[in-house]
Coordinates of C-alpha atoms and ligand atoms in Angstrom, one line a residue:
M27 CA 17.8 191.0 216.2
P28 CA 21.3 190.1 215.4
E29 CA 22.4 186.2 215.2
L30 CA 23.7 185.0 218.2
L31 CA 24.1 181.8 217.6
R32 CA 24.6 179.7 213.4
I33 CA 24.8 176.1 213.9
A34 CA 25.8 174.3 210.7
G35 CA 25.8 170.9 209.2
L36 CA 27.6 170.0 212.4
T37 CA 28.0 166.0 213.5
A38 CA 28.9 164.9 216.5
G39 CA 28.6 161.1 218.5
Y40 CA 30.2 159.4 220.7
G41 CA 32.4 156.3 219.5
D42 CA 31.7 154.6 216.6
V43 CA 27.8 155.9 217.6
Q44 CA 26.9 158.9 215.3
V45 CA 24.4 160.6 216.8
L46 CA 24.2 164.3 215.6
W47 CA 23.7 163.8 211.8
G48 CA 23.8 167.5 210.4
I49 CA 22.4 169.8 212.6
D50 CA 21.4 173.4 211.1
L51 CA 20.4 176.1 213.9
D52 CA 20.1 179.6 214.3
V53 CA 19.5 182.0 217.8
R54 CA 19.0 185.2 217.5
E55 CA 19.4 187.9 220.2
G56 CA 16.6 188.4 222.8
E57 CA 14.5 185.2 221.7
I58 CA 13.9 181.5 223.4
V59 CA 14.0 178.8 221.4
A60 CA 12.8 175.6 222.1
I61 CA 14.6 172.6 221.1
V62 CA 11.8 169.3 221.0
G63 CA 11.8 165.6 220.3
S64 CA 11.9 162.2 221.6
N65 CA 13.8 160.3 223.9
G66 CA 17.2 159.2 222.3
A67 CA 16.8 162.0 219.2
G68 CA 20.2 163.8 220.1
K69 CA 18.8 166.9 222.3
T70 CA 21.2 166.1 225.0
T71 CA 24.4 165.2 222.6
L72 CA 23.7 169.0 221.3
L73 CA 24.4 170.6 223.9
R74 CA 26.7 168.9 225.3
T75 CA 28.4 169.6 221.8
I76 CA 27.4 173.6 221.5
S77 CA 29.7 173.1 225.4
G78 CA 32.5 171.7 224.2
L79 CA 31.5 168.8 226.3
V80 CA 31.3 166.0 223.5
G81 CA 34.1 167.4 220.3
A82 CA 32.1 168.2 217.4
R83 CA 33.2 166.0 214.5
A84 CA 31.6 168.7 211.1
G85 CA 30.5 171.8 210.5
S86 CA 30.2 174.7 212.1
I87 CA 28.7 177.5 215.3
L88 CA 29.6 180.4 215.5
F89 CA 28.9 182.2 218.5
E90 CA 28.2 185.9 218.5
G91 CA 30.7 185.5 214.9
R92 CA 33.1 183.5 216.3
E93 CA 33.8 179.7 215.7
I94 CA 33.1 177.4 218.8
S95 CA 33.3 174.3 217.0
K96 CA 36.7 173.4 218.5
A97 CA 36.8 175.0 222.3
G98 CA 36.5 173.5 225.6
P99 CA 33.8 173.7 227.9
D100 CA 35.6 176.4 229.7
E101 CA 36.2 178.4 226.8
V102 CA 33.0 177.9 225.8
L103 CA 32.0 179.3 229.2
A104 CA 34.4 182.4 228.9
A105 CA 32.4 183.2 225.5
G106 CA 29.6 183.4 226.6
I107 CA 27.8 180.3 227.1
A108 CA 26.0 179.2 230.3
H109 CA 24.8 175.1 230.2
V110 CA 22.1 173.9 233.0
P111 CA 22.6 170.3 232.4
E112 CA 20.0 167.1 233.0
G113 CA 20.0 166.6 236.3
R114 CA 21.3 170.0 237.7
R115 CA 24.2 168.8 239.1
L116 CA 24.9 170.8 241.9
F117 CA 27.3 170.2 244.1
K118 CA 26.7 168.2 247.4
G119 CA 27.8 169.1 251.0
L120 CA 28.0 173.0 249.3
S121 CA 25.5 176.0 250.3
V122 CA 23.1 177.3 247.8
K123 CA 24.8 179.9 247.9
D124 CA 28.4 178.6 247.8
N125 CA 26.4 176.8 244.6
L126 CA 25.7 180.1 243.3
L127 CA 29.0 181.2 243.5
L128 CA 31.1 178.4 241.4
G129 CA 28.6 179.1 238.8
A130 CA 30.4 183.0 238.8
Y131 CA 34.4 180.6 239.2
L132 CA 35.3 182.4 236.1
R133 CA 34.7 186.4 236.5
R134 CA 36.8 188.6 237.7
D135 CA 34.7 191.5 238.4
K136 CA 34.0 190.4 241.9
A137 CA 31.7 193.9 243.1
E138 CA 29.5 192.9 240.5
I139 CA 29.3 189.7 241.7
Q140 CA 27.2 190.6 244.8
N141 CA 25.1 191.7 242.4
D142 CA 24.2 188.8 240.7
L143 CA 23.7 187.3 243.6
D144 CA 20.8 189.5 244.9
Y145 CA 19.7 190.3 241.4
V146 CA 18.6 185.7 241.5
F147 CA 17.6 186.0 245.3
D148 CA 15.0 188.0 243.7
L149 CA 14.4 186.4 240.9
F150 CA 13.9 183.1 242.9
P151 CA 13.3 184.2 246.9
R152 CA 12.7 180.4 247.6
L153 CA 16.8 180.4 246.8
K154 CA 17.5 183.5 249.4
E155 CA 15.4 181.7 252.1
R156 CA 17.2 178.5 251.8
H157 CA 21.2 180.2 250.8
S158 CA 22.7 178.3 253.8
Q159 CA 20.8 175.2 253.2
D160 CA 22.8 172.2 251.1
A161 CA 21.6 172.3 247.5
T162 CA 21.1 169.0 247.2
T163 CA 18.9 168.4 250.3
M164 CA 16.9 171.2 248.6
S165 CA 13.4 169.4 246.3
G166 CA 13.5 169.1 242.5
G167 CA 12.6 172.1 242.0
E168 CA 14.1 174.3 244.0
Q169 CA 17.4 172.5 242.7
Q170 CA 16.7 173.4 239.4
M171 CA 16.4 177.0 240.6
C172 CA 19.4 176.7 242.0
A173 CA 20.9 174.7 238.6
I174 CA 19.0 178.2 236.6
A175 CA 20.5 180.6 239.4
R176 CA 23.6 179.3 238.8
G177 CA 23.9 179.3 235.1
I178 CA 22.8 183.3 235.4
M179 CA 26.1 183.7 237.8
S180 CA 28.2 183.5 234.9
R181 CA 26.8 186.8 233.2
P182 CA 26.2 184.2 229.9
R183 CA 25.1 185.9 226.3
L184 CA 22.6 182.7 226.0
L185 CA 21.9 180.1 228.1
M186 CA 20.8 176.6 227.4
I187 CA 18.8 174.9 230.0
D188 CA 18.7 170.7 229.3
E189 CA 15.3 169.6 230.4
L190 CA 13.4 172.7 232.4
S191 CA 10.6 170.4 233.4
L192 CA 11.5 166.5 233.8
G193 CA 10.5 165.3 236.9
L194 CA 8.8 168.1 239.1
A195 CA 5.0 169.2 239.4
P196 CA 2.9 171.9 236.9
A197 CA 3.3 174.4 239.6
L198 CA 6.5 174.2 239.8
I199 CA 6.6 174.1 236.6
E200 CA 5.0 177.3 235.8
R201 CA 7.1 179.2 238.6
L202 CA 9.9 178.1 236.3
S203 CA 8.1 179.5 233.6
E204 CA 7.3 183.0 234.9
G205 CA 11.4 182.8 236.2
L206 CA 12.6 182.8 232.7
K207 CA 10.1 185.1 231.4
A208 CA 11.8 187.4 233.5
I209 CA 15.2 187.2 233.2
N210 CA 14.4 187.0 228.9
G211 CA 12.7 190.0 229.7
N212 CA 15.6 191.7 231.0
G213 CA 17.2 190.9 228.0
L214 CA 19.1 187.5 228.0
T215 CA 19.3 184.9 225.0
I216 CA 17.7 180.8 226.1
L217 CA 18.3 178.0 224.1
L218 CA 16.2 175.4 226.4
V219 CA 15.5 171.2 225.6
E220 CA 12.4 170.8 226.7
Q221 CA 10.7 167.2 226.8
D222 CA 7.3 168.6 226.9
V223 CA 7.0 170.2 224.2
M224 CA 3.3 172.0 225.7
T225 CA 6.0 173.9 228.2
A226 CA 8.5 174.6 225.1
F227 CA 5.7 175.5 223.2
E228 CA 4.1 178.3 225.9
L229 CA 7.0 179.1 226.9
A230 CA 9.4 179.7 223.3
S231 CA 9.0 181.9 220.4
R232 CA 10.5 179.1 217.4
A233 CA 11.6 176.0 218.3
F234 CA 13.5 172.9 216.4
V235 CA 12.0 169.4 216.3
V236 CA 14.7 167.0 216.6
E237 CA 14.5 163.3 214.7
T238 CA 17.4 160.4 214.9
G239 CA 19.9 163.5 214.6
R240 CA 18.4 165.3 212.3
I241 CA 16.6 168.6 212.0
A242 CA 12.8 167.5 211.5
K243 CA 11.0 170.7 211.6
A244 CA 11.9 174.2 212.8
G245 CA 9.6 177.1 213.1
E246 CA 7.3 179.9 215.5
T247 CA 5.9 178.1 218.2
V248 CA 2.7 178.8 217.1
V249 CA 2.8 177.6 213.3
L250 CA 4.4 174.7 215.1
A251 CA 1.6 174.3 217.4
D252 CA -1.0 174.2 215.0
D253 CA 1.0 171.1 212.2
P254 CA -1.1 168.0 212.0
A255 CA 2.6 166.6 212.3
I256 CA 3.4 167.3 214.8
R257 CA 0.6 167.8 217.4
Q258 CA -0.1 163.8 216.5
A259 CA 3.5 162.6 217.2
Y260 CA 3.9 165.0 220.3
L261 CA 0.7 167.1 221.4
G262 CA -1.5 164.0 221.6
V263 CA -4.1 165.3 219.3
Ligands
ATP8 P1 16.8 162.4 226.2 O1 16.0 163.3 226.6 O2 16.0 161.2 226.7 O3 18.3 163.0 227.2 P2 18.1 163.5 224.2 O4 17.5 163.7 223.3 O5 18.8 164.4 224.7 O6 17.4 162.2 224.8 P3 20.7 162.2 223.9 O7 20.9 162.3 225.1 O8 21.6 163.3 222.9 O9 19.1 162.2 223.8 O10 20.7 160.4 223.1 C1 21.3 160.4 222.3 C2 22.1 159.3 222.0 O11 23.1 159.3 221.8 C3 21.5 157.7 222.2 O12 20.8 157.2 221.6 C4 22.1 157.1 223.3 O13 22.1 156.0 224.0 C5 23.0 158.2 222.9 N1 24.2 158.5 224.3 C6 24.1 159.5 224.4 N2 24.9 159.3 225.4 C7 26.2 159.0 225.6 C8 26.9 158.7 225.6 N3 28.1 158.6 226.4 N4 28.0 156.7 225.3 C9 27.4 156.7 223.6 N5 26.0 157.1 223.6 C10 25.3 158.0 223.5

């Protein structure tokens, strides 16, 4: 599969605090790739740096061969990367449908937007049932569906999701995982930050393990799941 994203030697941080120390990571078209690691390792910062929300200090981020490490958030979105942030960040006072339409705000192909609304409603029927409800009054799992669907509404080439399962019941995580597999089956590449390593390994074909701002290990999830150090540190066995 052709390469979609290639990150090399990426460093980033906040003020005097450096968080990322030379990250190398790649995502190929059609993959689901996970980024795992403990609290504070820098996973969120990595996604925010790819999105242009945090400035890259050194290194490169190539997306479809194009350097985007200096691009701002709108430019990164327009290039084809959608970011579903931790905590979902839906707009209060706006309906589910209006939140979804905001995901498409950069698009000019208005006729296609309705088709994509139908697509995400098929994917997550609950959102269709609740389309007129204030999105922020839904359950955590429903809000996560809405946030993912909003990401899809931008028609990205890469969907990045921060903390898919945080605070959600197992049955809901299962539903979301099924949704993501279906989306991926339709051709969308997914880069996922996930606290729960079991969930991450079940969904993704490859994973990168981040420890204190560096990639400590990377590889196929079936191999990582058998790695004694990973099992001890992250799977509690
Ligand atoms: P978690 O899963 O707990 O969010 P993480 O791996 O996503 O962890 P980050 O949120 O990227 O980690 O945080 C990495 C480090 O950067 C932490 O030490 C954190 O305190 C620091 N940090 C994050 N955001 C800021 C900020 N806005 N200003 C200063 N430091 C920050």
